[in-house]
PDB file of C-alpha atoms in Angstrom:
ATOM      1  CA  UNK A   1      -1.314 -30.210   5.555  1.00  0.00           C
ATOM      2  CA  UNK A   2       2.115 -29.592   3.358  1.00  0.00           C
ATOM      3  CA  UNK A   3       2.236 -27.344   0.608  1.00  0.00           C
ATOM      4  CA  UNK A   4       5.141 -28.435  -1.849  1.00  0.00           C
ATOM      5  CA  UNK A   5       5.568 -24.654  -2.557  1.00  0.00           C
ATOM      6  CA  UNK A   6       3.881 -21.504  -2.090  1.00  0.00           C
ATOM      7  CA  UNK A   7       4.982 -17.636  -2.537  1.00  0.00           C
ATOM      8  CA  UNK A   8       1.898 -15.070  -2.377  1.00  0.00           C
ATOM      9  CA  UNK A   9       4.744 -11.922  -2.063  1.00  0.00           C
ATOM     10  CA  UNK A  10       2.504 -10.701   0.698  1.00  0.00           C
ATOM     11  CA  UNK A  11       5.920  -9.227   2.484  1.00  0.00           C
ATOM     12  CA  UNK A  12       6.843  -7.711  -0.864  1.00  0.00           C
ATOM     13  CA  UNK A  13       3.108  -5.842  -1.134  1.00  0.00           C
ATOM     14  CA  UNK A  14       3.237  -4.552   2.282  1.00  0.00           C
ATOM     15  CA  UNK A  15       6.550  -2.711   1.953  1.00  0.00           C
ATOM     16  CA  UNK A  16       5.297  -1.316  -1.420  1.00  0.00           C
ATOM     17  CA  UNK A  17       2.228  -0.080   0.267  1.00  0.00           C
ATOM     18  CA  UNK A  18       3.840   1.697   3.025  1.00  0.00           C
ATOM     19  CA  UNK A  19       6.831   3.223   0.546  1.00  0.00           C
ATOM     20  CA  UNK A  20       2.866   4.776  -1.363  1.00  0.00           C
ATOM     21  CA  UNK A  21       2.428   5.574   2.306  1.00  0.00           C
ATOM     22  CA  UNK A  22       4.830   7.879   2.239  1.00  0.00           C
ATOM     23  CA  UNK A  23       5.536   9.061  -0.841  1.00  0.00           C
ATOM     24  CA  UNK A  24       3.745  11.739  -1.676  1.00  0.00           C
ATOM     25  CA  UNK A  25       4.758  14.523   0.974  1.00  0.00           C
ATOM     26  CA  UNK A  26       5.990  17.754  -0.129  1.00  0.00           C
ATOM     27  CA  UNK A  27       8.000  20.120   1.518  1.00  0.00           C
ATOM     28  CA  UNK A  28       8.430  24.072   0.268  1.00  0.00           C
ATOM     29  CA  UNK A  29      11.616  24.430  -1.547  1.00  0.00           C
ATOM     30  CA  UNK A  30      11.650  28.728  -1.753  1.00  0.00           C
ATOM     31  CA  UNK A  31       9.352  30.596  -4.059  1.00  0.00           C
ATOM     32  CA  UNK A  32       8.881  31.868  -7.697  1.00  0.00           C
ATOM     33  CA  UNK A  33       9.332  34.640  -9.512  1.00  0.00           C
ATOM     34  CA  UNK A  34       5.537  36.164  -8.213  1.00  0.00           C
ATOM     35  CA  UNK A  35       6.525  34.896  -4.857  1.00  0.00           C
ATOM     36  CA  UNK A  36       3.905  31.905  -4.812  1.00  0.00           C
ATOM     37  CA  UNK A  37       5.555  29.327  -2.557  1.00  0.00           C
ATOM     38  CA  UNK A  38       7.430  26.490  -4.167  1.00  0.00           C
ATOM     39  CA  UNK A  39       6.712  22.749  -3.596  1.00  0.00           C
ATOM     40  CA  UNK A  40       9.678  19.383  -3.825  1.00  0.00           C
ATOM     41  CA  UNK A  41       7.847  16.007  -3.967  1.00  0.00           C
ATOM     42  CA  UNK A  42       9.774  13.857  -1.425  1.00  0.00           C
ATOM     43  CA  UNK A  43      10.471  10.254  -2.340  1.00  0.00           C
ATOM     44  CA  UNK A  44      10.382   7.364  -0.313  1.00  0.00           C
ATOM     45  CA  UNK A  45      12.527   4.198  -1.382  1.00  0.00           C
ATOM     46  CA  UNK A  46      13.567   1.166   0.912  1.00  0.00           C
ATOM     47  CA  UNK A  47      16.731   1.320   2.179  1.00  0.00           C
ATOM     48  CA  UNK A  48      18.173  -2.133   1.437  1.00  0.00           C
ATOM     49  CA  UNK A  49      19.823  -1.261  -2.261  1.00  0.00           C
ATOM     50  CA  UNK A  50      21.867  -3.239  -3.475  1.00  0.00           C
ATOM     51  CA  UNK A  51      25.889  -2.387  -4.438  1.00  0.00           C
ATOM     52  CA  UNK A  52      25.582  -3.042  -8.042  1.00  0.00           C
ATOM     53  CA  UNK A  53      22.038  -0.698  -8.102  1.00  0.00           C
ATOM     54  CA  UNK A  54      23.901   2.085  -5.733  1.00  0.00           C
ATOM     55  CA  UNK A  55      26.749   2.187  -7.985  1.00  0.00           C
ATOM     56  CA  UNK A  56      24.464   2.728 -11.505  1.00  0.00           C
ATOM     57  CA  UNK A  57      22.399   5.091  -9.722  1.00  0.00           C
ATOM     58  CA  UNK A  58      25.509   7.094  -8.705  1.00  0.00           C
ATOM     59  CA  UNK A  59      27.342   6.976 -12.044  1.00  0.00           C
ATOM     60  CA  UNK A  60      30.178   4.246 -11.069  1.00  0.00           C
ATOM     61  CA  UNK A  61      31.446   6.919  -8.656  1.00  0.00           C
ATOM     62  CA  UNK A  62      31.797   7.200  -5.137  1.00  0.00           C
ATOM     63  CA  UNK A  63      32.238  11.152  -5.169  1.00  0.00           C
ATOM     64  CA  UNK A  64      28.063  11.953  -5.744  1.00  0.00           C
ATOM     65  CA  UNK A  65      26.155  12.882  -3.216  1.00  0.00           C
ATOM     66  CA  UNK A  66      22.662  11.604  -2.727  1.00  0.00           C
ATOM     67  CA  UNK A  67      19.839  14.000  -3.219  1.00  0.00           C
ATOM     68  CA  UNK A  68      17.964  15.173  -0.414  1.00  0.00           C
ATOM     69  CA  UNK A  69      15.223  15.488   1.043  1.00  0.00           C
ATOM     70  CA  UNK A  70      14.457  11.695   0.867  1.00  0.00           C
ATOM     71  CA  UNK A  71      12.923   9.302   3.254  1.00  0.00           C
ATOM     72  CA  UNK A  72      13.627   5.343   3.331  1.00  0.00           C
ATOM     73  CA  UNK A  73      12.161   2.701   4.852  1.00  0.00           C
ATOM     74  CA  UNK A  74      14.472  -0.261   6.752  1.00  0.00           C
ATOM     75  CA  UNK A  75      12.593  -3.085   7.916  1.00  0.00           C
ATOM     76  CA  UNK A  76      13.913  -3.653  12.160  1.00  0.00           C
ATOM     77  CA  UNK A  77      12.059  -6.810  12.918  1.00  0.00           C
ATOM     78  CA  UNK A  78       9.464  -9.597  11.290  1.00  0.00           C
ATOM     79  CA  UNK A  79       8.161 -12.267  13.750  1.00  0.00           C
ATOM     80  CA  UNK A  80       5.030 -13.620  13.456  1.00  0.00           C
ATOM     81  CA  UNK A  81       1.814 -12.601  15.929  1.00  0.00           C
ATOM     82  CA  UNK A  82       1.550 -15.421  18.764  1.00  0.00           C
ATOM     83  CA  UNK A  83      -1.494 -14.311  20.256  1.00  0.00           C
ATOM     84  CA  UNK A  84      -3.527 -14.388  16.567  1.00  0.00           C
ATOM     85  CA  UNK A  85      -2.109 -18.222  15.071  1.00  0.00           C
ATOM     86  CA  UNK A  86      -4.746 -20.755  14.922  1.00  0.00           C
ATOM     87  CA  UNK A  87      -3.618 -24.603  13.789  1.00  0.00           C
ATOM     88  CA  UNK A  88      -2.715 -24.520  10.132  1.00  0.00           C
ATOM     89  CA  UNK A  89      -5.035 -27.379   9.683  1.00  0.00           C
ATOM     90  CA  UNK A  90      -8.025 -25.355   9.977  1.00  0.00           C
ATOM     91  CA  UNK A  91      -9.795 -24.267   6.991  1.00  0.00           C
ATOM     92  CA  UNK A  92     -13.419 -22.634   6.301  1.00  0.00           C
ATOM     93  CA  UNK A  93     -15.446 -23.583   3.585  1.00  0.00           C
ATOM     94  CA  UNK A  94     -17.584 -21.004   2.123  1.00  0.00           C
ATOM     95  CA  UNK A  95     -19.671 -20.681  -0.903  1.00  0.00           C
ATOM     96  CA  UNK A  96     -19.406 -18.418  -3.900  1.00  0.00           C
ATOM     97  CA  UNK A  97     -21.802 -17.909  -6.588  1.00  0.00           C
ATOM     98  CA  UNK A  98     -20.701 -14.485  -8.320  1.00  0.00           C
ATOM     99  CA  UNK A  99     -19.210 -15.638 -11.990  1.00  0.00           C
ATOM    100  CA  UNK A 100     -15.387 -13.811 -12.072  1.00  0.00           C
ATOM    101  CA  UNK A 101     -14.492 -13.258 -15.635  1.00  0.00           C
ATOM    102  CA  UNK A 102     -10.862 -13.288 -14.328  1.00  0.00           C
ATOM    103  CA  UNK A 103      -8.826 -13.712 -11.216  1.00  0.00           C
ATOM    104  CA  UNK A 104      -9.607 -11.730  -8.196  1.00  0.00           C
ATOM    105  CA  UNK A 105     -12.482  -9.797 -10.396  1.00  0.00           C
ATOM    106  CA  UNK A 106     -15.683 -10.228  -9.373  1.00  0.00           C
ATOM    107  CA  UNK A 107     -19.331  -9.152 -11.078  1.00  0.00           C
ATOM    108  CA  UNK A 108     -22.841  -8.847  -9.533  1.00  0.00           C
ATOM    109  CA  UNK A 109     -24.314 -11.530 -12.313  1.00  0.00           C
ATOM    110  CA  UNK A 110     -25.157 -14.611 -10.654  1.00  0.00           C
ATOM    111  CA  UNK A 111     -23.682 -18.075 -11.869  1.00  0.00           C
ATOM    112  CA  UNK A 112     -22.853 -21.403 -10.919  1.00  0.00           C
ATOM    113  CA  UNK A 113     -22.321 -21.658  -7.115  1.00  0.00           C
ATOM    114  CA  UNK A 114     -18.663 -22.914  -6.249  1.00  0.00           C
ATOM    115  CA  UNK A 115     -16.926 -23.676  -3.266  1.00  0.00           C
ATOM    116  CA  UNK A 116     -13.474 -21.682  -1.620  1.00  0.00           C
ATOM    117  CA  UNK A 117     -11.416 -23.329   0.642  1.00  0.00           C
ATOM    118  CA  UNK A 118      -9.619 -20.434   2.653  1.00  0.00           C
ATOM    119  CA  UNK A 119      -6.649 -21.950   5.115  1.00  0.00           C
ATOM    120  CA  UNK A 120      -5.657 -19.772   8.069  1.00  0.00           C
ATOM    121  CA  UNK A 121      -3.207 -17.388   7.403  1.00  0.00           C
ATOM    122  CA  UNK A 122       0.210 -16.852   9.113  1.00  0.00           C
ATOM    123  CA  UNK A 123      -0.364 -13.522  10.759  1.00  0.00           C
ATOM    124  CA  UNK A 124       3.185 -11.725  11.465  1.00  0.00           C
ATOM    125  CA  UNK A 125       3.775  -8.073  12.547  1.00  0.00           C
ATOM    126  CA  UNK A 126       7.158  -6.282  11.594  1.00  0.00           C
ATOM    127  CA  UNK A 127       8.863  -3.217  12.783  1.00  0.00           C
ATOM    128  CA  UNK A 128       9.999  -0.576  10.571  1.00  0.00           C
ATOM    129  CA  UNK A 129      12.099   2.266  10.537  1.00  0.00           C
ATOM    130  CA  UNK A 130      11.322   5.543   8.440  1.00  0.00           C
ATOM    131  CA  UNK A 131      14.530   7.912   8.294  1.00  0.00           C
ATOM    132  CA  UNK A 132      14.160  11.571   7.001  1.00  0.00           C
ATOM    133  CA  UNK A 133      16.881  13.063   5.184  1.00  0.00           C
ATOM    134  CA  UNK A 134      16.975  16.382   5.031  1.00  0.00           C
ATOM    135  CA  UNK A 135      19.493  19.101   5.015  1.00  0.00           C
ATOM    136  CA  UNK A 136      17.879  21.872   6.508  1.00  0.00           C
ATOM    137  CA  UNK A 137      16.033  21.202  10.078  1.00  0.00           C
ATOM    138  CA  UNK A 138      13.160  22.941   8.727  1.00  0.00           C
ATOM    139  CA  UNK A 139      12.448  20.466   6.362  1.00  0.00           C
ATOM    140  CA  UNK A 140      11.917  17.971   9.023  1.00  0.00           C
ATOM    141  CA  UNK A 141       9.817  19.950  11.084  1.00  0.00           C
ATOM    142  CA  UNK A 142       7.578  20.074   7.881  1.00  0.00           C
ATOM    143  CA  UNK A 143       8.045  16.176   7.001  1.00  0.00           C
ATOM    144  CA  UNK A 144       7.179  15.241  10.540  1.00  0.00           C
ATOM    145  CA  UNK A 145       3.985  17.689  10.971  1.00  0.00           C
ATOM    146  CA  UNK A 146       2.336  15.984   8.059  1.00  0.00           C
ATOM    147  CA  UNK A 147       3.332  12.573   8.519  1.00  0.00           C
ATOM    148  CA  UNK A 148       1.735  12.728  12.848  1.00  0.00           C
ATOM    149  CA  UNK A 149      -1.084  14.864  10.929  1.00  0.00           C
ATOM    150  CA  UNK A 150      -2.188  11.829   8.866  1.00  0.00           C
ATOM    151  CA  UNK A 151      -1.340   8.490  11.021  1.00  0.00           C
ATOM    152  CA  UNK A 152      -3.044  10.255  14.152  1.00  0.00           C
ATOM    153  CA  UNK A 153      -2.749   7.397  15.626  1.00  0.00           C
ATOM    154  CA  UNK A 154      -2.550   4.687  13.034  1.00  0.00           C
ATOM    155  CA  UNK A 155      -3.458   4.332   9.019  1.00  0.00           C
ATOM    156  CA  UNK A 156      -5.414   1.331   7.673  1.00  0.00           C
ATOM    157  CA  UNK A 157      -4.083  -0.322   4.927  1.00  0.00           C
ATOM    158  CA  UNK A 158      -5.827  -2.377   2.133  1.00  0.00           C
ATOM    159  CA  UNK A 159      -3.852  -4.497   0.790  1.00  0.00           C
ATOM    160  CA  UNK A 160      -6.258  -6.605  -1.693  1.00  0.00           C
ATOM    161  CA  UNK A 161      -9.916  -5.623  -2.842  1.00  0.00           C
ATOM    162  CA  UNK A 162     -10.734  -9.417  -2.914  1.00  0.00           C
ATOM    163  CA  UNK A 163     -13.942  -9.553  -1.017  1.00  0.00           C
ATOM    164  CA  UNK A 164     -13.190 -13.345   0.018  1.00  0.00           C
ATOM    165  CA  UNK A 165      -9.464 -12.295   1.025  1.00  0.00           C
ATOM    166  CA  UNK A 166      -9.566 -11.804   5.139  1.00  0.00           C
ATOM    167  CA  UNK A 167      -5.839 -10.905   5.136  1.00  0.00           C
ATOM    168  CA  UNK A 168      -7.039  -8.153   2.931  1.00  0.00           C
ATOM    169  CA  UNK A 169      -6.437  -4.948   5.712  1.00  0.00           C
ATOM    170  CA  UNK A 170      -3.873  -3.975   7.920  1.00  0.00           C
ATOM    171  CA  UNK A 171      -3.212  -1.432  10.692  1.00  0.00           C
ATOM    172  CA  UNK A 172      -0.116   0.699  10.377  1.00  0.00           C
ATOM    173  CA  UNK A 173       1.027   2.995  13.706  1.00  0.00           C
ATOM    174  CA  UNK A 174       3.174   5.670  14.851  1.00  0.00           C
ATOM    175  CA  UNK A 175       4.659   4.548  17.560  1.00  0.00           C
ATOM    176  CA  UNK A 176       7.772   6.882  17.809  1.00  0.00           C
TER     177      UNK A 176
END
């Protein structure tokens, strides 16, 4: 089976999905006036920016220096998963009969029944870098304690709420 063209952005969601991953950590940044504890958000971004973006961002100048902490994600290696690819002539057949008043929304009313072709997907893993940077080493201590806190070992990650999708979740691990 060809397809003339196809583009789903599945790579694209993923690395959106783990920069939400690990966004919203927060690291104490010294302490008010009543000595409450203050807390800095730390962004994530991925770490493939381009010259032109880089160069607006810094204000045409090479003399700023980037804020920190920050994390950012670099993508090490995408092959695809050996051991899970089936022939991409297979398909399943199944049967809907919810009504879906619009794409990838579906209702508990009952309607016409219809039939979903599903072809196999491509399964692929990818390795990924996450860099902390921080200028104090406390920081890291803090960014690291939370992050091993919540993978413990590994975070599952839902990448469509498409009942019919089966590429829907993936695992994410700490491996180092």
């Amino acid at each position: 089976m060809k397809v003339e063209y196809y583009y789903d952005g599945q790579f694209r969601r993923v690395l959106k999905h783990l920069i939400r991953i690990f966004g919203g950590f927060q690291v104490q940044n010294g302490v008010d006036d009543e000595g409450k504890p203050r807390y800095k958000q730390v962004p994530c971004r991925y770490a493939d920016i381009s010259r032109l973006a880089a160069a607006v961002i810094n204000g045409n100048s090479e003399n700023v220096m980037p804020t920190a902490p920050i994390m950012t994600i670099s993508v090490n290696q995408l092959k695809l998963d050996r051991k899970s690819i089936r022939s991409n002539a297979n398909e399943t057949i199944i049967m809907g009969t919810n009504k879906s008043p619009a794409p990838n929304e579906f209702t508990p009313e009952l309607d016409k029944q219809y039939k979903i072709t599903r072809h196999n997907p491509v399964p692929w893993t990818f390795t990924f870098d996450l860099n902390i940077w921080v200028t104090q080493l406390q920081t890291k201590m803090e960014l690291y304690e939370q992050i091993s806190t919540l993978f413990a070992p590994s975070v599952q990650l839902q990448l469509s709420d498409n009942p019919l999708d089966w590429t829907a979740q993936s695992d994410v691990e700490l491996i180092d």
